Amino acid sequence: MKVIVIGGGIMGLSTALALRARGAAVTLLERAVVGAEASSAAGGILGAQMEAHAGPDLLDFVRARDAYPAFTRDLEERTGVHVGYRRCGIVKLVDDVPAARALAAEHVALGLRAELLLDGAVREAEPEISRERRAALFFPDDAQVDPRALLRALGAGCARAGVEVRVGALVTGLRLDGDVCRGVSLGPEGLAADAVVLAAGSWASLVPGVPLSLPKVTPARGQIVLLEERPPRTRRIVFHATGYVVPRGDGRVLCGSTLEHVGYIKDVTAKGVVDILGAACAAVPSLGAASVSDHWSNFRPYAEGGGPLVGASPVPGLFLATGHYRNGILLAHDTALRVATAVLG
């Protein structure tokens, strides 16, 4: 079976690799450079319990998180590229103690590890947290990866598995045979396939021919500032009211992130940097002495209605792997397996 994957980010690469592992002949099309957009700009947080809280997505998110050790270990063995997986835990600073206690109890009742930390216990979990913060939720099994390293590993994995990757390939339309999607157009060139997977992130709705009946995917800009601690001090991911602090363990600390619906304007703004660093340093005061190493922005793909678009579309032969918003890294491998099953049975 021949499958085309549109989009060369972590979602597209993961899906291409999963399809190839099940025997499909896969061509991946990327309009620019593989991994140049949201995938390489993400924080890499595998915050299943942090993100899903106690809603209907919780156990699905946990399943996706818990599959990561085996997924990354296999990928590293195949490629030799270390992806920076670490089960570092997440400390979420809270103000409403009764609500936090109830949430922790819900997680524990489902067999998950969660704990309400008060006073000194907050700094036992992460000593660099401000002494003014008196309460936090602790999710010890939430984790992280380095998205740029994961991209390199997935790219190497696809190359070794025999996925054909074409960069600079601008899809100008879907090719329909009656009501069935049978490939894509690349300008005057037609490329036939038995199935097409749309994994184009924030650009998914801009691909000509994508059904208007699908929820529209739009960009939500996030800005990130990279700091350098010498020596490394912060150990765990810390979430505060407006963002997060992600220590990589080697002195690099990502501070993020804004959430802005400004279209496709990929800027880092003065207000964004001030807001990010002000909130990060208030939560973790020692970051005030860290040096600013880099900053960037990119777009989270937000699907109308809030949920990711995964699996079969209303058009036979067209499958979806987009709209994951804040959780693209967390859900990439799980989505890839689900899409491969939808395409191949």
Short mmCIF file of C-alpha atoms in Angstrom, two decimals:
data_model
loop_
_atom_site.label_atom_id
_atom_site.label_comp_id
_atom_site.label_asym_id
_atom_site.label_seq_id
_atom_site.Cartn_x
_atom_site.Cartn_y
_atom_site.Cartn_z
CA MET A 1 0.00 0.00 0.00
CA LYS A 2 1.32 3.46 -0.91
CA VAL A 3 0.73 6.31 1.56
CA ILE A 4 1.56 10.01 1.32
CA VAL A 5 2.12 11.98 4.54
CA ILE A 6 1.80 15.77 4.24
CA GLY A 7 3.96 17.50 6.85
CA GLY A 8 7.49 16.91 8.13
CA GLY A 9 7.15 17.73 11.82
CA ILE A 10 7.19 15.27 14.70
CA MET A 11 3.59 14.24 13.92
CA GLY A 12 4.31 13.54 10.27
CA LEU A 13 7.62 11.78 10.91
CA SER A 14 6.14 9.61 13.67
CA THR A 15 3.21 8.66 11.47
CA ALA A 16 5.43 7.89 8.49
CA LEU A 17 7.63 5.66 10.66
CA ALA A 18 4.64 3.80 12.10
CA LEU A 19 3.16 3.23 8.63
CA ARG A 20 6.50 2.03 7.27
CA ALA A 21 6.90 -0.37 10.21
CA ARG A 22 3.63 -2.01 9.11
CA GLY A 23 4.80 -2.45 5.55
CA ALA A 24 3.42 0.60 3.75
CA ALA A 25 5.44 2.39 1.09
CA VAL A 26 5.55 5.93 2.49
CA THR A 27 6.39 9.28 0.88
CA LEU A 28 6.60 12.25 3.25
CA LEU A 29 6.13 15.72 1.75
CA GLU A 30 7.43 18.83 3.53
CA ARG A 31 6.95 22.28 2.02
CA ALA A 32 10.02 23.77 3.73
CA VAL A 33 12.54 22.03 6.01
CA VAL A 34 11.76 18.95 8.09
CA GLY A 35 11.00 20.00 11.66
CA ALA A 36 11.34 23.71 10.98
CA GLU A 37 8.05 24.73 12.58
CA ALA A 38 6.33 23.95 15.90
CA SER A 39 8.11 20.64 16.48
CA SER A 40 11.56 22.18 16.92
CA ALA A 41 10.19 25.07 18.99
CA ALA A 42 8.23 23.07 21.57
CA GLY A 43 9.03 22.62 25.24
CA GLY A 44 8.94 18.83 25.03
CA ILE A 45 6.78 18.42 28.14
CA LEU A 46 5.15 15.01 28.57
CA GLY A 47 2.69 16.40 31.08
CA ALA A 48 -0.11 13.86 30.90
CA GLN A 49 -1.42 14.45 34.41
CA MET A 50 -0.53 18.12 34.39
CA GLU A 51 -2.38 18.82 31.12
CA ALA A 52 -5.39 16.53 31.38
CA HIS A 53 -6.11 17.19 35.07
CA ALA A 54 -9.09 14.88 35.79
CA GLY A 55 -11.02 15.25 32.55
CA PRO A 56 -12.00 12.62 30.00
CA ASP A 57 -8.59 12.78 28.30
CA LEU A 58 -6.63 11.86 31.42
CA LEU A 59 -6.17 8.12 30.90
CA ASP A 60 -5.54 8.59 27.16
CA PHE A 61 -2.83 11.13 27.95
CA VAL A 62 -1.32 8.83 30.59
CA ARG A 63 -1.26 5.94 28.11
CA ALA A 64 0.58 8.15 25.60
CA ARG A 65 3.09 9.28 28.24
CA ASP A 66 3.73 5.78 29.55
CA ALA A 67 4.49 4.49 26.04
CA TYR A 68 7.35 6.97 25.65
CA PRO A 69 10.15 5.03 27.43
CA ALA A 70 9.81 2.01 25.13
CA PHE A 71 9.25 4.22 22.07
CA THR A 72 12.32 6.38 22.67
CA ARG A 73 14.50 3.43 23.72
CA ASP A 74 13.68 1.63 20.47
CA LEU A 75 14.29 4.79 18.45
CA GLU A 76 17.64 5.40 20.14
CA GLU A 77 18.74 1.81 19.54
CA ARG A 78 17.84 2.08 15.86
CA THR A 79 19.48 5.47 15.26
CA GLY A 80 22.05 6.07 17.99
CA VAL A 81 20.47 9.48 18.67
CA HIS A 82 19.69 10.25 22.32
CA VAL A 83 16.37 12.10 22.59
CA GLY A 84 16.65 13.46 26.13
CA TYR A 85 13.80 11.49 27.70
CA ARG A 86 13.73 12.12 31.47
CA ARG A 87 11.06 11.29 34.02
CA CYS A 88 11.73 14.43 36.05
CA GLY A 89 8.24 15.04 37.45
CA ILE A 90 6.20 18.24 37.37
CA VAL A 91 5.51 20.61 40.25
CA LYS A 92 2.43 22.75 39.62
CA LEU A 93 2.10 25.77 41.89
CA VAL A 94 -1.46 26.25 43.12
CA ASP A 95 -3.46 28.76 45.17
CA ASP A 96 -6.70 26.83 45.71
CA VAL A 97 -5.64 24.13 48.17
CA PRO A 98 -9.04 22.37 48.56
CA ALA A 99 -9.42 22.05 44.78
CA ALA A 100 -5.85 20.78 44.44
CA ARG A 101 -6.40 18.22 47.22
CA ALA A 102 -9.54 16.95 45.47
CA LEU A 103 -7.73 16.72 42.13
CA ALA A 104 -4.85 14.74 43.65
CA ALA A 105 -7.37 12.37 45.24
CA GLU A 106 -9.04 11.79 41.85
CA HIS A 107 -5.71 10.86 40.30
CA VAL A 108 -4.83 8.53 43.16
CA ALA A 109 -8.24 6.83 42.89
CA LEU A 110 -7.36 6.01 39.26
CA GLY A 111 -4.09 4.41 40.32
CA LEU A 112 -1.93 7.39 39.35
CA ARG A 113 0.74 9.04 41.46
CA ALA A 114 -0.13 12.56 42.56
CA GLU A 115 0.51 14.49 45.75
CA LEU A 116 -0.47 17.79 47.31
CA LEU A 117 2.63 19.52 48.70
CA LEU A 118 2.38 22.15 51.43
CA ASP A 119 4.96 24.60 52.81
CA GLY A 120 8.40 22.99 53.13
CA ALA A 121 7.38 19.96 51.07
CA VAL A 122 7.13 22.23 48.01
CA ARG A 123 10.86 22.99 48.23
CA GLU A 124 11.74 19.41 49.04
CA ALA A 125 10.38 18.55 45.60
CA GLU A 126 12.13 21.53 43.96
CA PRO A 127 14.45 23.60 46.20
CA GLU A 128 14.59 26.56 43.79
CA ILE A 129 10.87 27.38 44.05
CA SER A 130 10.12 30.68 45.77
CA ARG A 131 9.53 30.48 49.51
CA GLU A 132 6.44 32.61 49.01
CA ARG A 133 4.75 29.70 47.27
CA ARG A 134 3.06 27.54 49.90
CA ALA A 135 1.22 24.86 47.91
CA ALA A 136 1.76 22.74 44.81
CA LEU A 137 0.61 19.58 43.09
CA PHE A 138 3.34 17.06 42.33
CA PHE A 139 3.09 14.59 39.44
CA PRO A 140 6.25 12.47 39.74
CA ASP A 141 5.66 10.40 36.59
CA ASP A 142 5.28 13.27 34.13
CA ALA A 143 8.39 13.64 31.98
CA GLN A 144 10.11 15.45 29.14
CA VAL A 145 12.03 14.95 25.90
CA ASP A 146 14.22 17.28 23.87
CA PRO A 147 12.07 17.97 20.76
CA ARG A 148 15.00 18.89 18.51
CA ALA A 149 16.82 15.68 19.40
CA LEU A 150 13.60 13.71 18.91
CA LEU A 151 13.23 15.26 15.45
CA ARG A 152 16.77 14.20 14.53
CA ALA A 153 16.09 10.67 15.73
CA LEU A 154 12.79 10.42 13.86
CA GLY A 155 14.39 11.77 10.70
CA ALA A 156 17.19 9.22 10.96
CA GLY A 157 14.68 6.48 11.74
CA CYS A 158 12.59 7.31 8.68
CA ALA A 159 15.68 7.36 6.44
CA ARG A 160 16.86 3.99 7.70
CA ALA A 161 13.38 2.48 7.39
CA GLY A 162 13.08 3.53 3.76
CA VAL A 163 10.61 6.42 3.99
CA GLU A 164 10.98 8.72 0.98
CA VAL A 165 11.26 12.29 2.28
CA ARG A 166 10.78 15.15 -0.17
CA VAL A 167 11.51 18.69 1.06
CA GLY A 168 10.42 21.81 -0.78
CA ALA A 169 7.33 19.88 -1.85
CA LEU A 170 4.38 22.28 -1.85
CA VAL A 171 1.07 20.45 -2.06
CA THR A 172 -1.22 22.43 -4.36
CA GLY A 173 -4.23 20.17 -4.03
CA LEU A 174 -5.68 16.80 -3.16
CA ARG A 175 -6.36 14.47 -6.09
CA LEU A 176 -9.84 12.99 -6.03
CA ASP A 177 -11.19 10.01 -7.94
CA GLY A 178 -14.88 10.67 -7.53
CA ASP A 179 -15.23 11.22 -3.80
CA VAL A 180 -12.07 9.26 -2.88
CA CYS A 181 -8.68 10.87 -2.22
CA ARG A 182 -6.10 9.14 -4.42
CA GLY A 183 -3.05 11.33 -3.99
CA VAL A 184 -1.90 14.94 -4.21
CA SER A 185 -0.84 17.53 -6.75
CA LEU A 186 2.55 19.22 -6.55
CA GLY A 187 2.01 21.98 -9.06
CA PRO A 188 1.89 20.28 -12.45
CA GLU A 189 3.08 16.99 -10.96
CA GLY A 190 0.61 14.42 -9.70
CA LEU A 191 1.54 11.91 -7.03
CA ALA A 192 -0.75 8.92 -6.65
CA ALA A 193 -1.36 7.00 -3.43
CA ASP A 194 -3.81 4.64 -1.80
CA ALA A 195 -4.11 6.98 1.20
CA VAL A 196 -3.07 10.49 2.21
CA VAL A 197 -2.35 11.57 5.80
CA LEU A 198 -2.69 15.28 6.61
CA ALA A 199 -0.12 16.10 9.30
CA ALA A 200 0.56 19.73 8.39
CA GLY A 201 0.09 21.25 11.85
CA SER A 202 -1.09 24.85 11.87
CA TRP A 203 -1.12 24.85 8.06
CA ALA A 204 -3.46 21.86 7.71
CA SER A 205 -6.53 23.91 6.76
CA LEU A 206 -4.53 25.82 4.12
CA VAL A 207 -3.87 22.73 2.00
CA PRO A 208 -6.08 23.14 -1.10
CA GLY A 209 -8.86 20.59 -1.25
CA VAL A 210 -9.11 19.91 2.49
CA PRO A 211 -12.86 19.64 3.20
CA LEU A 212 -14.43 22.79 4.60
CA SER A 213 -16.57 20.57 6.83
CA LEU A 214 -13.52 19.72 8.96
CA PRO A 215 -12.85 21.84 12.05
CA LYS A 216 -10.55 24.67 11.03
CA VAL A 217 -6.98 24.48 12.32
CA THR A 218 -5.48 27.85 13.22
CA PRO A 219 -2.12 28.93 14.69
CA ALA A 220 -1.74 29.85 18.36
CA ARG A 221 1.63 31.56 18.82
CA GLY A 222 3.85 30.65 21.74
CA GLN A 223 7.05 32.46 22.65
CA ILE A 224 9.89 30.78 24.59
CA VAL A 225 13.04 32.15 26.24
CA LEU A 226 16.04 29.87 26.80
CA LEU A 227 18.19 30.53 29.86
CA GLU A 228 21.53 29.03 30.91
CA GLU A 229 22.22 28.18 34.55
CA ARG A 230 25.88 27.72 35.51
CA PRO A 231 26.00 25.36 37.31
CA PRO A 232 22.58 23.69 36.77
CA ARG A 233 20.25 24.23 39.74
CA THR A 234 16.62 23.65 38.80
CA ARG A 235 15.74 19.95 38.64
CA ARG A 236 12.02 19.56 37.97
CA ILE A 237 9.55 21.12 35.56
CA VAL A 238 7.66 23.89 37.35
CA PHE A 239 4.28 25.16 36.18
CA HIS A 240 3.00 28.51 37.43
CA ALA A 241 -0.16 30.46 36.67
CA THR A 242 0.92 31.69 33.23
CA GLY A 243 3.57 29.28 32.00
CA TYR A 244 6.35 26.87 32.82
CA VAL A 245 10.03 26.35 33.57
CA VAL A 246 11.65 23.29 31.95
CA PRO A 247 15.20 22.41 33.06
CA ARG A 248 17.01 20.14 30.62
CA GLY A 249 19.41 18.95 33.34
CA ASP A 250 22.52 20.36 31.67
CA GLY A 251 22.04 24.01 32.60
CA ARG A 252 19.59 24.88 29.83
CA VAL A 253 16.21 26.06 31.12
CA LEU A 254 13.25 26.77 28.84
CA CYS A 255 10.84 29.42 30.07
CA GLY A 256 7.49 29.74 28.37
CA SER A 257 5.08 30.39 27.04
CA THR A 258 2.71 32.95 25.65
CA LEU A 259 -0.60 32.01 24.03
CA GLU A 260 -1.49 34.44 21.25
CA HIS A 261 -3.94 34.22 18.37
CA VAL A 262 -2.18 36.60 15.99
CA GLY A 263 -2.24 34.63 12.75
CA TYR A 264 1.03 33.55 11.14
CA ILE A 265 3.18 36.30 12.68
CA LYS A 266 6.25 34.53 14.02
CA ASP A 267 7.69 37.29 16.22
CA VAL A 268 9.31 37.39 19.63
CA THR A 269 7.95 40.51 21.32
CA ALA A 270 9.26 42.67 24.13
CA LYS A 271 6.07 42.15 26.14
CA GLY A 272 6.22 38.41 25.58
CA VAL A 273 9.79 38.18 26.89
CA VAL A 274 9.06 40.45 29.86
CA ASP A 275 5.95 38.49 30.83
CA ILE A 276 7.68 35.11 30.48
CA LEU A 277 10.78 36.03 32.45
CA GLY A 278 8.89 37.97 35.10
CA ALA A 279 6.62 35.03 35.87
CA ALA A 280 9.45 32.47 35.68
CA CYS A 281 11.70 34.42 38.06
CA ALA A 282 8.82 34.98 40.48
CA ALA A 283 8.26 31.22 40.63
CA VAL A 284 11.96 30.24 40.59
CA PRO A 285 13.94 33.26 41.87
CA SER A 286 17.40 31.78 41.19
CA LEU A 287 16.67 32.08 37.46
CA GLY A 288 17.23 35.81 37.86
CA ALA A 289 20.98 35.12 37.79
CA ALA A 290 20.82 32.90 34.69
CA SER A 291 22.01 34.20 31.33
CA VAL A 292 19.66 34.62 28.38
CA SER A 293 20.83 32.21 25.70
CA ASP A 294 18.13 32.28 23.00
CA HIS A 295 14.48 33.00 22.26
CA TRP A 296 11.99 31.97 19.60
CA SER A 297 8.32 31.59 18.76
CA ASN A 298 6.16 29.25 16.73
CA PHE A 299 2.60 28.06 16.34
CA ARG A 300 0.53 25.44 18.10
CA PRO A 301 -2.13 23.93 15.80
CA TYR A 302 -5.49 24.67 17.42
CA ALA A 303 -8.54 22.84 16.02
CA GLU A 304 -11.97 24.40 16.43
CA GLY A 305 -13.73 22.56 19.22
CA GLY A 306 -10.46 22.00 21.07
CA GLY A 307 -9.74 18.37 20.25
CA PRO A 308 -7.08 16.89 17.94
CA LEU A 309 -8.11 15.57 14.54
CA VAL A 310 -6.95 11.95 14.35
CA GLY A 311 -7.94 9.10 12.03
CA ALA A 312 -10.30 8.88 9.07
CA SER A 313 -11.77 12.06 7.59
CA PRO A 314 -15.16 12.45 5.83
CA VAL A 315 -13.26 11.97 2.55
CA PRO A 316 -12.39 8.29 1.94
CA GLY A 317 -8.65 7.91 1.55
CA LEU A 318 -7.83 11.06 3.52
CA PHE A 319 -6.66 10.65 7.13
CA LEU A 320 -5.88 13.23 9.79
CA ALA A 321 -3.06 13.76 12.29
CA THR A 322 -3.25 17.41 13.32
CA GLY A 323 -4.81 19.92 15.72
CA HIS A 324 -2.99 18.71 18.86
CA TYR A 325 -2.56 22.25 20.25
CA ARG A 326 -0.39 22.08 23.42
CA ASN A 327 0.13 18.32 23.38
CA GLY A 328 1.68 17.46 20.04
CA ILE A 329 4.88 16.02 21.50
CA LEU A 330 3.00 14.05 24.15
CA LEU A 331 0.53 12.55 21.67
CA ALA A 332 2.77 12.13 18.60
CA HIS A 333 3.62 8.44 19.00
CA ASP A 334 0.12 7.50 20.16
CA THR A 335 -1.39 9.40 17.21
CA ALA A 336 1.00 7.69 14.81
CA LEU A 337 -0.13 4.25 15.95
CA ARG A 338 -3.80 5.21 15.76
CA VAL A 339 -3.45 6.66 12.26
CA ALA A 340 -1.46 3.65 11.05
CA THR A 341 -4.25 1.41 12.30
CA ALA A 342 -6.90 3.57 10.62
CA VAL A 343 -5.04 3.51 7.30
CA LEU A 344 -3.91 -0.12 7.23
CA GLY A 345 -6.45 -1.83 9.45
#
